[in-house]
PDB file of C-alpha atoms in Angstrom:
ATOM      1  CA  UNK A 131    -104.913 -51.169 198.164  1.00  0.00           C
ATOM      2  CA  UNK A 132    -107.427 -48.442 197.387  1.00  0.00           C
ATOM      3  CA  UNK A 133    -107.275 -44.678 197.725  1.00  0.00           C
ATOM      4  CA  UNK A 134    -109.598 -44.803 200.733  1.00  0.00           C
ATOM      5  CA  UNK A 135    -107.497 -47.466 202.470  1.00  0.00           C
ATOM      6  CA  UNK A 136    -104.394 -45.370 201.890  1.00  0.00           C
ATOM      7  CA  UNK A 137    -106.094 -42.310 203.366  1.00  0.00           C
ATOM      8  CA  UNK A 138    -107.052 -44.307 206.454  1.00  0.00           C
ATOM      9  CA  UNK A 139    -103.516 -45.613 206.889  1.00  0.00           C
ATOM     10  CA  UNK A 140    -101.984 -42.153 206.615  1.00  0.00           C
ATOM     11  CA  UNK A 141    -104.631 -40.236 208.540  1.00  0.00           C
ATOM     12  CA  UNK A 142    -102.902 -40.595 211.974  1.00  0.00           C
ATOM     13  CA  UNK A 143     -99.700 -39.136 210.529  1.00  0.00           C
ATOM     14  CA  UNK A 144    -100.914 -36.577 208.005  1.00  0.00           C
ATOM     15  CA  UNK A 145    -103.362 -33.707 208.362  1.00  0.00           C
ATOM     16  CA  UNK A 146    -105.030 -34.067 204.972  1.00  0.00           C
ATOM     17  CA  UNK A 147    -106.897 -30.775 205.334  1.00  0.00           C
ATOM     18  CA  UNK A 148    -103.634 -28.926 205.836  1.00  0.00           C
ATOM     19  CA  UNK A 149    -101.497 -31.117 203.581  1.00  0.00           C
ATOM     20  CA  UNK A 150    -103.742 -32.777 200.983  1.00  0.00           C
ATOM     21  CA  UNK A 151    -102.053 -35.753 199.377  1.00  0.00           C
ATOM     22  CA  UNK A 152    -102.017 -35.277 195.583  1.00  0.00           C
ATOM     23  CA  UNK A 153    -102.593 -38.089 193.105  1.00  0.00           C
ATOM     24  CA  UNK A 154    -104.000 -40.373 195.800  1.00  0.00           C
ATOM     25  CA  UNK A 155    -105.496 -42.766 193.235  1.00  0.00           C
ATOM     26  CA  UNK A 156    -102.162 -43.182 191.449  1.00  0.00           C
ATOM     27  CA  UNK A 157    -100.283 -43.597 194.728  1.00  0.00           C
ATOM     28  CA  UNK A 158    -102.641 -46.383 195.775  1.00  0.00           C
ATOM     29  CA  UNK A 159    -102.284 -48.049 192.383  1.00  0.00           C
ATOM     30  CA  UNK A 160     -98.478 -47.973 192.593  1.00  0.00           C
ATOM     31  CA  UNK A 161     -98.480 -49.233 196.165  1.00  0.00           C
ATOM     32  CA  UNK A 162    -100.691 -52.150 195.108  1.00  0.00           C
ATOM     33  CA  UNK A 163     -98.396 -52.834 192.156  1.00  0.00           C
ATOM     34  CA  UNK A 164     -95.363 -53.068 194.430  1.00  0.00           C
ATOM     35  CA  UNK A 165     -97.112 -55.435 196.825  1.00  0.00           C
ATOM     36  CA  UNK A 166     -98.266 -57.684 194.007  1.00  0.00           C
ATOM     37  CA  UNK A 167     -94.788 -57.710 192.459  1.00  0.00           C
ATOM     38  CA  UNK A 168     -93.085 -58.617 195.729  1.00  0.00           C
ATOM     39  CA  UNK A 169     -95.535 -61.486 196.290  1.00  0.00           C
ATOM     40  CA  UNK A 170     -95.351 -62.706 192.688  1.00  0.00           C
ATOM     41  CA  UNK A 171     -91.597 -62.476 192.082  1.00  0.00           C
ATOM     42  CA  UNK A 172     -89.968 -62.580 195.521  1.00  0.00           C
ATOM     43  CA  UNK A 173     -92.183 -64.732 197.737  1.00  0.00           C
ATOM     44  CA  UNK A 174     -93.438 -61.678 199.593  1.00  0.00           C
ATOM     45  CA  UNK A 175     -90.003 -60.663 200.908  1.00  0.00           C
ATOM     46  CA  UNK A 176     -88.234 -57.441 199.941  1.00  0.00           C
ATOM     47  CA  UNK A 177     -84.948 -58.952 201.119  1.00  0.00           C
ATOM     48  CA  UNK A 178     -85.359 -61.659 198.480  1.00  0.00           C
ATOM     49  CA  UNK A 179     -85.405 -58.890 195.883  1.00  0.00           C
ATOM     50  CA  UNK A 180     -82.214 -57.433 197.349  1.00  0.00           C
ATOM     51  CA  UNK A 181     -80.503 -60.821 197.507  1.00  0.00           C
ATOM     52  CA  UNK A 182     -81.319 -61.549 193.859  1.00  0.00           C
ATOM     53  CA  UNK A 183     -79.142 -58.604 192.881  1.00  0.00           C
ATOM     54  CA  UNK A 184     -76.004 -60.393 194.140  1.00  0.00           C
ATOM     55  CA  UNK A 185     -74.627 -57.259 195.826  1.00  0.00           C
ATOM     56  CA  UNK A 186     -74.750 -55.250 192.586  1.00  0.00           C
ATOM     57  CA  UNK A 187     -76.433 -51.830 192.666  1.00  0.00           C
ATOM     58  CA  UNK A 188     -77.169 -51.635 188.940  1.00  0.00           C
ATOM     59  CA  UNK A 189     -78.621 -55.136 188.938  1.00  0.00           C
ATOM     60  CA  UNK A 190     -80.939 -54.182 191.786  1.00  0.00           C
ATOM     61  CA  UNK A 191     -82.174 -51.180 189.796  1.00  0.00           C
ATOM     62  CA  UNK A 192     -82.844 -53.485 186.827  1.00  0.00           C
ATOM     63  CA  UNK A 193     -84.812 -55.918 188.980  1.00  0.00           C
ATOM     64  CA  UNK A 194     -86.932 -53.085 190.376  1.00  0.00           C
ATOM     65  CA  UNK A 195     -87.933 -51.669 186.999  1.00  0.00           C
ATOM     66  CA  UNK A 196     -88.602 -55.190 185.676  1.00  0.00           C
ATOM     67  CA  UNK A 197     -90.965 -56.171 188.492  1.00  0.00           C
ATOM     68  CA  UNK A 198     -92.581 -52.778 189.079  1.00  0.00           C
ATOM     69  CA  UNK A 199     -93.647 -50.872 185.931  1.00  0.00           C
ATOM     70  CA  UNK A 200     -94.367 -47.749 187.991  1.00  0.00           C
ATOM     71  CA  UNK A 201     -90.623 -47.345 188.503  1.00  0.00           C
ATOM     72  CA  UNK A 202     -89.858 -47.224 184.761  1.00  0.00           C
ATOM     73  CA  UNK A 203     -88.901 -43.573 184.666  1.00  0.00           C
ATOM     74  CA  UNK A 204     -87.975 -43.176 181.019  1.00  0.00           C
ATOM     75  CA  UNK A 205     -88.954 -41.089 178.050  1.00  0.00           C
ATOM     76  CA  UNK A 206     -88.652 -41.426 174.287  1.00  0.00           C
ATOM     77  CA  UNK A 207     -87.802 -38.399 172.188  1.00  0.00           C
ATOM     78  CA  UNK A 208     -88.010 -37.993 168.442  1.00  0.00           C
ATOM     79  CA  UNK A 209     -84.750 -38.256 166.475  1.00  0.00           C
ATOM     80  CA  UNK A 210     -83.148 -35.071 165.224  1.00  0.00           C
ATOM     81  CA  UNK A 211     -83.699 -34.011 161.634  1.00  0.00           C
ATOM     82  CA  UNK A 212     -79.974 -33.650 160.977  1.00  0.00           C
ATOM     83  CA  UNK A 213     -79.491 -37.015 159.225  1.00  0.00           C
ATOM     84  CA  UNK A 214     -77.869 -36.831 155.820  1.00  0.00           C
ATOM     85  CA  UNK A 215     -80.780 -38.363 153.895  1.00  0.00           C
ATOM     86  CA  UNK A 216     -84.519 -39.006 154.357  1.00  0.00           C
ATOM     87  CA  UNK A 217     -83.971 -42.770 154.274  1.00  0.00           C
ATOM     88  CA  UNK A 218     -81.446 -42.565 157.085  1.00  0.00           C
ATOM     89  CA  UNK A 219     -83.808 -40.351 159.053  1.00  0.00           C
ATOM     90  CA  UNK A 220     -86.643 -42.836 158.649  1.00  0.00           C
ATOM     91  CA  UNK A 221     -84.415 -45.628 159.920  1.00  0.00           C
ATOM     92  CA  UNK A 222     -83.578 -43.742 163.058  1.00  0.00           C
ATOM     93  CA  UNK A 223     -85.382 -44.934 166.147  1.00  0.00           C
ATOM     94  CA  UNK A 224     -86.621 -42.698 168.882  1.00  0.00           C
ATOM     95  CA  UNK A 225     -83.992 -41.962 171.484  1.00  0.00           C
ATOM     96  CA  UNK A 226     -84.656 -43.524 174.880  1.00  0.00           C
ATOM     97  CA  UNK A 227     -83.658 -41.458 177.904  1.00  0.00           C
ATOM     98  CA  UNK A 228     -83.631 -43.243 181.238  1.00  0.00           C
ATOM     99  CA  UNK A 229     -83.765 -41.383 184.574  1.00  0.00           C
ATOM    100  CA  UNK A 230     -85.018 -44.047 187.030  1.00  0.00           C
ATOM    101  CA  UNK A 231     -85.064 -41.618 189.943  1.00  0.00           C
ATOM    102  CA  UNK A 232     -87.238 -43.656 192.306  1.00  0.00           C
ATOM    103  CA  UNK A 233     -85.579 -46.986 191.521  1.00  0.00           C
ATOM    104  CA  UNK A 234     -82.128 -45.545 192.125  1.00  0.00           C
ATOM    105  CA  UNK A 235     -83.051 -43.701 195.304  1.00  0.00           C
ATOM    106  CA  UNK A 236     -84.507 -46.942 196.674  1.00  0.00           C
ATOM    107  CA  UNK A 237     -81.154 -48.620 196.055  1.00  0.00           C
ATOM    108  CA  UNK A 238     -79.255 -45.711 197.591  1.00  0.00           C
ATOM    109  CA  UNK A 239     -81.474 -45.589 200.669  1.00  0.00           C
ATOM    110  CA  UNK A 240     -81.548 -49.318 201.350  1.00  0.00           C
ATOM    111  CA  UNK A 241     -77.798 -49.568 200.785  1.00  0.00           C
ATOM    112  CA  UNK A 242     -77.218 -46.884 203.413  1.00  0.00           C
ATOM    113  CA  UNK A 243     -79.919 -48.014 205.854  1.00  0.00           C
ATOM    114  CA  UNK A 244     -78.874 -51.679 205.883  1.00  0.00           C
ATOM    115  CA  UNK A 245     -75.174 -50.989 205.271  1.00  0.00           C
ATOM    116  CA  UNK A 246     -75.188 -53.412 202.373  1.00  0.00           C
ATOM    117  CA  UNK A 247     -72.018 -52.026 200.758  1.00  0.00           C
ATOM    118  CA  UNK A 248     -73.397 -52.797 197.318  1.00  0.00           C
ATOM    119  CA  UNK A 249     -70.913 -52.915 194.474  1.00  0.00           C
ATOM    120  CA  UNK A 250     -71.222 -50.407 191.665  1.00  0.00           C
ATOM    121  CA  UNK A 251     -72.864 -47.558 193.558  1.00  0.00           C
ATOM    122  CA  UNK A 252     -70.696 -45.233 191.461  1.00  0.00           C
ATOM    123  CA  UNK A 253     -72.675 -46.303 188.381  1.00  0.00           C
ATOM    124  CA  UNK A 254     -75.893 -44.758 189.682  1.00  0.00           C
ATOM    125  CA  UNK A 255     -76.780 -41.196 188.719  1.00  0.00           C
ATOM    126  CA  UNK A 256     -78.085 -38.359 190.814  1.00  0.00           C
ATOM    127  CA  UNK A 257     -81.786 -38.600 191.623  1.00  0.00           C
ATOM    128  CA  UNK A 258     -83.146 -36.187 189.036  1.00  0.00           C
ATOM    129  CA  UNK A 259     -86.186 -34.480 190.509  1.00  0.00           C
ATOM    130  CA  UNK A 260     -86.773 -30.870 191.592  1.00  0.00           C
ATOM    131  CA  UNK A 261     -84.662 -29.911 194.627  1.00  0.00           C
ATOM    132  CA  UNK A 262     -81.151 -30.470 193.249  1.00  0.00           C
ATOM    133  CA  UNK A 263     -81.749 -28.431 190.060  1.00  0.00           C
ATOM    134  CA  UNK A 264     -83.217 -25.705 192.273  1.00  0.00           C
ATOM    135  CA  UNK A 265     -79.948 -25.607 194.235  1.00  0.00           C
ATOM    136  CA  UNK A 266     -77.802 -25.684 191.098  1.00  0.00           C
ATOM    137  CA  UNK A 267     -79.805 -22.830 189.612  1.00  0.00           C
ATOM    138  CA  UNK A 268     -79.437 -20.827 192.836  1.00  0.00           C
ATOM    139  CA  UNK A 269     -75.665 -21.217 192.539  1.00  0.00           C
ATOM    140  CA  UNK A 270     -75.866 -20.220 188.836  1.00  0.00           C
ATOM    141  CA  UNK A 271     -74.502 -23.572 187.722  1.00  0.00           C
ATOM    142  CA  UNK A 272     -77.715 -24.228 185.834  1.00  0.00           C
ATOM    143  CA  UNK A 273     -79.023 -21.272 183.822  1.00  0.00           C
ATOM    144  CA  UNK A 274     -82.559 -21.443 182.464  1.00  0.00           C
ATOM    145  CA  UNK A 275     -83.761 -19.739 179.308  1.00  0.00           C
ATOM    146  CA  UNK A 276     -85.837 -16.572 179.833  1.00  0.00           C
ATOM    147  CA  UNK A 277     -89.011 -18.444 178.878  1.00  0.00           C
ATOM    148  CA  UNK A 278     -88.337 -21.319 181.273  1.00  0.00           C
ATOM    149  CA  UNK A 279     -87.253 -18.923 184.017  1.00  0.00           C
ATOM    150  CA  UNK A 280     -90.539 -17.062 183.692  1.00  0.00           C
ATOM    151  CA  UNK A 281     -92.534 -20.284 184.016  1.00  0.00           C
ATOM    152  CA  UNK A 282     -90.604 -21.578 187.016  1.00  0.00           C
ATOM    153  CA  UNK A 283     -90.458 -18.255 188.855  1.00  0.00           C
ATOM    154  CA  UNK A 284     -94.195 -17.716 188.409  1.00  0.00           C
ATOM    155  CA  UNK A 285     -95.162 -21.245 189.456  1.00  0.00           C
ATOM    156  CA  UNK A 286     -96.432 -22.098 185.988  1.00  0.00           C
ATOM    157  CA  UNK A 287     -96.676 -25.844 185.576  1.00  0.00           C
ATOM    158  CA  UNK A 288     -94.517 -27.411 182.889  1.00  0.00           C
ATOM    159  CA  UNK A 289     -95.646 -30.545 181.107  1.00  0.00           C
ATOM    160  CA  UNK A 290     -94.375 -33.972 182.087  1.00  0.00           C
ATOM    161  CA  UNK A 291     -91.911 -35.351 179.510  1.00  0.00           C
ATOM    162  CA  UNK A 292     -91.727 -31.962 177.802  1.00  0.00           C
ATOM    163  CA  UNK A 293     -88.456 -30.701 176.374  1.00  0.00           C
ATOM    164  CA  UNK A 294     -88.242 -28.327 179.334  1.00  0.00           C
ATOM    165  CA  UNK A 295     -88.623 -31.011 181.975  1.00  0.00           C
ATOM    166  CA  UNK A 296     -86.289 -33.422 180.190  1.00  0.00           C
ATOM    167  CA  UNK A 297     -83.674 -30.680 179.834  1.00  0.00           C
ATOM    168  CA  UNK A 298     -83.768 -29.805 183.533  1.00  0.00           C
ATOM    169  CA  UNK A 299     -83.420 -33.423 184.613  1.00  0.00           C
ATOM    170  CA  UNK A 300     -80.731 -34.331 182.073  1.00  0.00           C
ATOM    171  CA  UNK A 301     -78.691 -31.208 182.818  1.00  0.00           C
ATOM    172  CA  UNK A 302     -78.884 -31.963 186.542  1.00  0.00           C
ATOM    173  CA  UNK A 303     -77.442 -35.439 185.985  1.00  0.00           C
ATOM    174  CA  UNK A 304     -74.607 -34.086 183.846  1.00  0.00           C
ATOM    175  CA  UNK A 305     -73.726 -31.354 186.350  1.00  0.00           C
ATOM    176  CA  UNK A 306     -73.581 -33.753 189.291  1.00  0.00           C
ATOM    177  CA  UNK A 307     -71.427 -36.170 187.289  1.00  0.00           C
ATOM    178  CA  UNK A 308     -68.981 -33.348 186.592  1.00  0.00           C
ATOM    179  CA  UNK A 309     -68.972 -32.313 190.259  1.00  0.00           C
ATOM    180  CA  UNK A 310     -68.163 -35.895 191.263  1.00  0.00           C
ATOM    181  CA  UNK A 311     -65.263 -35.990 188.802  1.00  0.00           C
ATOM    182  CA  UNK A 312     -63.846 -32.779 190.266  1.00  0.00           C
ATOM    183  CA  UNK A 313     -64.260 -34.000 193.839  1.00  0.00           C
ATOM    184  CA  UNK A 314     -62.546 -37.286 193.088  1.00  0.00           C
ATOM    185  CA  UNK A 315     -59.690 -35.500 191.339  1.00  0.00           C
ATOM    186  CA  UNK A 316     -59.070 -33.471 194.470  1.00  0.00           C
ATOM    187  CA  UNK A 317     -60.000 -35.957 197.177  1.00  0.00           C
ATOM    188  CA  UNK A 318     -56.422 -36.246 198.376  1.00  0.00           C
ATOM    189  CA  UNK A 319     -56.245 -32.552 199.278  1.00  0.00           C
ATOM    190  CA  UNK A 320     -59.843 -31.729 200.270  1.00  0.00           C
ATOM    191  CA  UNK A 321     -61.673 -32.795 203.409  1.00  0.00           C
ATOM    192  CA  UNK A 322     -65.359 -32.996 202.441  1.00  0.00           C
ATOM    193  CA  UNK A 323     -66.753 -35.456 204.946  1.00  0.00           C
ATOM    194  CA  UNK A 324     -70.044 -33.541 205.029  1.00  0.00           C
ATOM    195  CA  UNK A 325     -70.582 -34.577 201.433  1.00  0.00           C
ATOM    196  CA  UNK A 326     -69.014 -37.995 201.560  1.00  0.00           C
ATOM    197  CA  UNK A 327     -71.067 -39.560 204.328  1.00  0.00           C
ATOM    198  CA  UNK A 328     -71.041 -42.978 202.663  1.00  0.00           C
ATOM    199  CA  UNK A 329     -67.658 -43.042 200.984  1.00  0.00           C
ATOM    200  CA  UNK A 330     -66.829 -45.976 198.780  1.00  0.00           C
ATOM    201  CA  UNK A 331     -63.828 -48.003 199.907  1.00  0.00           C
ATOM    202  CA  UNK A 332     -62.325 -47.609 196.456  1.00  0.00           C
ATOM    203  CA  UNK A 333     -60.187 -44.464 196.682  1.00  0.00           C
ATOM    204  CA  UNK A 334     -60.639 -43.874 192.965  1.00  0.00           C
ATOM    205  CA  UNK A 335     -64.358 -43.478 193.585  1.00  0.00           C
ATOM    206  CA  UNK A 336     -64.472 -41.771 196.945  1.00  0.00           C
ATOM    207  CA  UNK A 337     -67.437 -39.620 195.967  1.00  0.00           C
ATOM    208  CA  UNK A 338     -70.431 -40.816 194.006  1.00  0.00           C
ATOM    209  CA  UNK A 339     -73.412 -39.148 192.410  1.00  0.00           C
ATOM    210  CA  UNK A 340     -75.489 -40.605 195.240  1.00  0.00           C
ATOM    211  CA  UNK A 341     -73.481 -39.093 198.101  1.00  0.00           C
ATOM    212  CA  UNK A 342     -73.231 -35.728 196.358  1.00  0.00           C
ATOM    213  CA  UNK A 343     -76.977 -35.814 195.688  1.00  0.00           C
ATOM    214  CA  UNK A 344     -77.666 -36.374 199.378  1.00  0.00           C
ATOM    215  CA  UNK A 345     -75.482 -33.403 200.295  1.00  0.00           C
ATOM    216  CA  UNK A 346     -77.099 -31.123 197.713  1.00  0.00           C
ATOM    217  CA  UNK A 347     -80.565 -32.231 198.808  1.00  0.00           C
ATOM    218  CA  UNK A 348     -79.846 -31.419 202.453  1.00  0.00           C
ATOM    219  CA  UNK A 349     -78.423 -28.034 201.518  1.00  0.00           C
ATOM    220  CA  UNK A 350     -81.429 -27.391 199.297  1.00  0.00           C
ATOM    221  CA  UNK A 351     -83.920 -28.317 202.013  1.00  0.00           C
ATOM    222  CA  UNK A 352     -82.267 -25.879 204.406  1.00  0.00           C
ATOM    223  CA  UNK A 353     -82.121 -23.034 201.892  1.00  0.00           C
ATOM    224  CA  UNK A 354     -85.710 -23.676 200.822  1.00  0.00           C
ATOM    225  CA  UNK A 355     -86.887 -23.427 204.429  1.00  0.00           C
ATOM    226  CA  UNK A 356     -84.940 -20.182 204.755  1.00  0.00           C
ATOM    227  CA  UNK A 357     -86.703 -18.855 201.653  1.00  0.00           C
ATOM    228  CA  UNK A 358     -83.517 -17.771 199.910  1.00  0.00           C
ATOM    229  CA  UNK A 359     -83.978 -19.708 196.658  1.00  0.00           C
ATOM    230  CA  UNK A 360     -86.182 -19.170 193.648  1.00  0.00           C
ATOM    231  CA  UNK A 361     -89.004 -21.708 193.179  1.00  0.00           C
ATOM    232  CA  UNK A 362     -88.424 -25.203 191.867  1.00  0.00           C
ATOM    233  CA  UNK A 363     -90.102 -26.274 188.644  1.00  0.00           C
ATOM    234  CA  UNK A 364     -93.658 -27.574 188.895  1.00  0.00           C
ATOM    235  CA  UNK A 365     -94.657 -30.727 187.032  1.00  0.00           C
ATOM    236  CA  UNK A 366     -97.360 -33.338 187.609  1.00  0.00           C
ATOM    237  CA  UNK A 367     -95.534 -36.657 187.765  1.00  0.00           C
ATOM    238  CA  UNK A 368     -95.201 -39.721 189.959  1.00  0.00           C
ATOM    239  CA  UNK A 369     -91.531 -40.245 189.087  1.00  0.00           C
ATOM    240  CA  UNK A 370     -90.190 -37.706 191.619  1.00  0.00           C
TER     241      UNK A 370
END
């Protein structure tokens, strides 16, 4: 797969003059990587990849990031300087933060589309990108610092893997996890079928981060089209 081949494939469906496709070289590279990984590890069949997970959502995510490096959505941050001695500080390793947005959304989408009823869907997190934090900020659940607010509201690009981007994504995951806890605590008295479109059969996990993410995304898309929200944060990345 090359950038030119990708353009030719998409040309009947996308007006590139009106909607230019960003990062076309990287997209082609990632597409090629996926094809090569499927052929190499799963005999050219995506369903073989799914079957290797043995009906486990987390295992499927692991298989994806193992076979396809472009899905390894993670970042390493320096340790804090609060250790009690220099020697202890030197022994500290960088902290690894894992988001895996694209790997997890693949699992969520294929689980819903094929009705796989994968086990462990409740272990997946929300798909930390740009729309859900935009919604949470609109509702004043997420509050940005004045400096970050100025950047986002004025369409100033923030750096990939910066403290600002990491903070937005991590806070989004935490907020959705807390929302899911509240929903599950009250699921016996609340009727929220619009959120819970793919409810887990386990009553103790009626709502998941995935189903709540889908609801928030749909709400966010509608409000964005209506122009009632502030901008979402801008970052150049292929992990969203």
